[in-house]
Amino acid sequence: MVQLKTDTQIEAMREAGRVVAQVLTSVQKAAAVGVSLRELDGTAREILREAGATSPFFNYRPHFAPTPFPAVICASVNDAIVHGIPTDYRLRDGDLVSIDAGATLDGWVGDSAVSFTVGRARPADTLLIDAAFAALDAGIAAARVGNRIGDIAHAIGTVCRDAGYGIMEDFGGHGVGRTMHEDPSVPNEGPAGRGMPLRHGMVIAIEPMLIGSGRDDFRPDPDGWTLRTTDGSRAAHAEHTVAVTDSGPRILTAL
Ligand code: MG
Ligand code: MG
């Protein structure tokens, strides 16, 4: 069931979202050749602690997971699409990094992700990352009262497919509120004009996940968490938590 948020509750979620933005900004700033993913997780923990927030990722255990998630960020490098566990892997020149982070503040959750390169970027990676953010922007622009969930899905899918990229099937956005994953689900592809009507007070995470080769398939790592492309091609992920309001979409996870 979709829980609509009051304007006061949306303001509280904005504060949680701001913390997520601070985490992602700090992590991206710290990410450089030679820095380990575990160190980036430490950077994120420090920002959450300073803000008086906790992580909805830490110890999270959805039905598919063999173990509770051990970190406060997902760090997915190169052919890892999403859900990467921060390990002792040290970033190398030209790596494509996707960082997903959440914050819980005063009982409200924010969820956002960015992708970027470290060192000298491959041109193909820059295009892929730009497309992920363009797909996110298109999805956000469609998150309007009067539209339906399918309009968001269609907007995202169109950007991805027109650019020739693959889309992770069965993974997409979701409602956000007191917990990280609520109704409704927000697919990254689908027909326009279908699905639940968007209403003032709906808060959703919109999160395109693009596969560079144009193929859609992926596989889990032996760790049970990390999802990788099957062909070794690189992937990018971009996400914001967005409130649907009578005055248009409002990004809650901006700085
Ligand atoms: Mg996320
Ligand atoms: Mg999400």
CSV table of N, CA, C and O in Angstrom, one decimal, residues 27 43 59 86 94 101 103-104 114 116 120 125 151 155 172-173 175 192 195 234:
chain,number,residue,atom,x,y,z
A,27,VAL,N,32.0,11.0,-0.4
A,27,VAL,CA,32.6,9.8,-0.9
A,27,VAL,C,33.2,10.0,-2.3
A,27,VAL,O,34.3,9.5,-2.6
A,43,THR,N,34.4,6.8,5.1
A,43,THR,CA,34.1,8.2,4.9
A,43,THR,C,32.6,8.4,5.1
A,43,THR,O,32.1,9.3,5.7
A,59,ASN,N,23.2,-3.9,7.8
A,59,ASN,CA,22.5,-5.1,8.4
A,59,ASN,C,21.2,-5.3,7.6
A,59,ASN,O,20.4,-6.1,8.1
A,86,PRO,N,31.6,-3.0,-0.1
A,86,PRO,CA,32.9,-2.4,-0.1
A,86,PRO,C,33.9,-3.3,0.5
A,86,PRO,O,33.8,-3.7,1.7
A,94,GLY,N,40.9,4.8,-14.2
A,94,GLY,CA,39.9,4.5,-15.2
A,94,GLY,C,38.7,3.7,-14.7
A,94,GLY,O,37.8,3.4,-15.5
A,101,ALA,N,23.9,5.1,-1.5
A,101,ALA,CA,23.9,5.4,-0.1
A,101,ALA,C,22.5,5.8,0.4
A,101,ALA,O,21.7,6.3,-0.3
A,103,ALA,N,20.3,7.2,4.2
A,103,ALA,CA,20.4,7.8,5.5
A,103,ALA,C,19.0,7.7,6.2
A,103,ALA,O,18.0,7.9,5.5
A,104,THR,N,19.0,7.4,7.5
A,104,THR,CA,17.8,7.5,8.2
A,104,THR,C,18.0,8.6,9.3
A,104,THR,O,18.9,8.5,10.1
A,114,VAL,N,25.1,7.7,-7.2
A,114,VAL,CA,25.9,8.4,-8.2
A,114,VAL,C,26.8,7.4,-8.9
A,114,VAL,O,27.3,6.4,-8.3
A,116,PHE,N,30.6,7.6,-11.3
A,116,PHE,CA,31.7,8.5,-11.7
A,116,PHE,C,32.9,7.7,-12.1
A,116,PHE,O,32.9,6.5,-11.8
A,120,ARG,N,41.9,8.6,-15.4
A,120,ARG,CA,41.5,9.0,-16.8
A,120,ARG,C,40.3,8.1,-17.2
A,120,ARG,O,40.4,6.9,-17.2
A,125,ASP,N,32.7,5.2,-21.0
A,125,ASP,CA,32.2,5.2,-19.6
A,125,ASP,C,31.5,6.6,-19.4
A,125,ASP,O,30.5,6.7,-18.7
A,151,ASP,N,4.5,6.3,-16.9
A,151,ASP,CA,5.1,7.4,-17.6
A,151,ASP,C,6.6,7.6,-17.1
A,151,ASP,O,7.4,8.0,-17.9
A,155,ALA,N,9.8,7.0,-19.6
A,155,ALA,CA,10.7,8.0,-19.8
A,155,ALA,C,12.2,7.5,-19.6
A,155,ALA,O,13.1,7.8,-20.4
A,172,GLY,N,14.5,-1.8,-10.0
A,172,GLY,CA,14.2,-0.5,-10.4
A,172,GLY,C,13.9,0.3,-9.1
A,172,GLY,O,14.4,0.0,-8.0
A,173,GLY,N,13.1,1.4,-9.2
A,173,GLY,CA,12.9,2.3,-8.1
A,173,GLY,C,11.7,1.7,-7.2
A,173,GLY,O,11.2,0.7,-7.5
A,175,GLY,N,9.0,3.1,-3.6
A,175,GLY,CA,8.5,4.1,-2.6
A,175,GLY,C,9.6,4.1,-1.5
A,175,GLY,O,10.3,3.2,-1.3
A,192,ALA,N,4.0,3.8,-21.4
A,192,ALA,CA,3.5,5.0,-20.8
A,192,ALA,C,2.0,4.9,-20.6
A,192,ALA,O,1.3,4.1,-21.2
A,195,GLY,N,-0.3,1.9,-15.0
A,195,GLY,CA,0.1,1.8,-13.7
A,195,GLY,C,-0.6,2.9,-12.8
A,195,GLY,O,-1.5,3.6,-13.2
A,234,ARG,N,30.7,-2.6,-18.7
A,234,ARG,CA,30.5,-1.8,-17.5
A,234,ARG,C,29.1,-1.3,-17.4
A,234,ARG,O,28.3,-1.3,-18.3
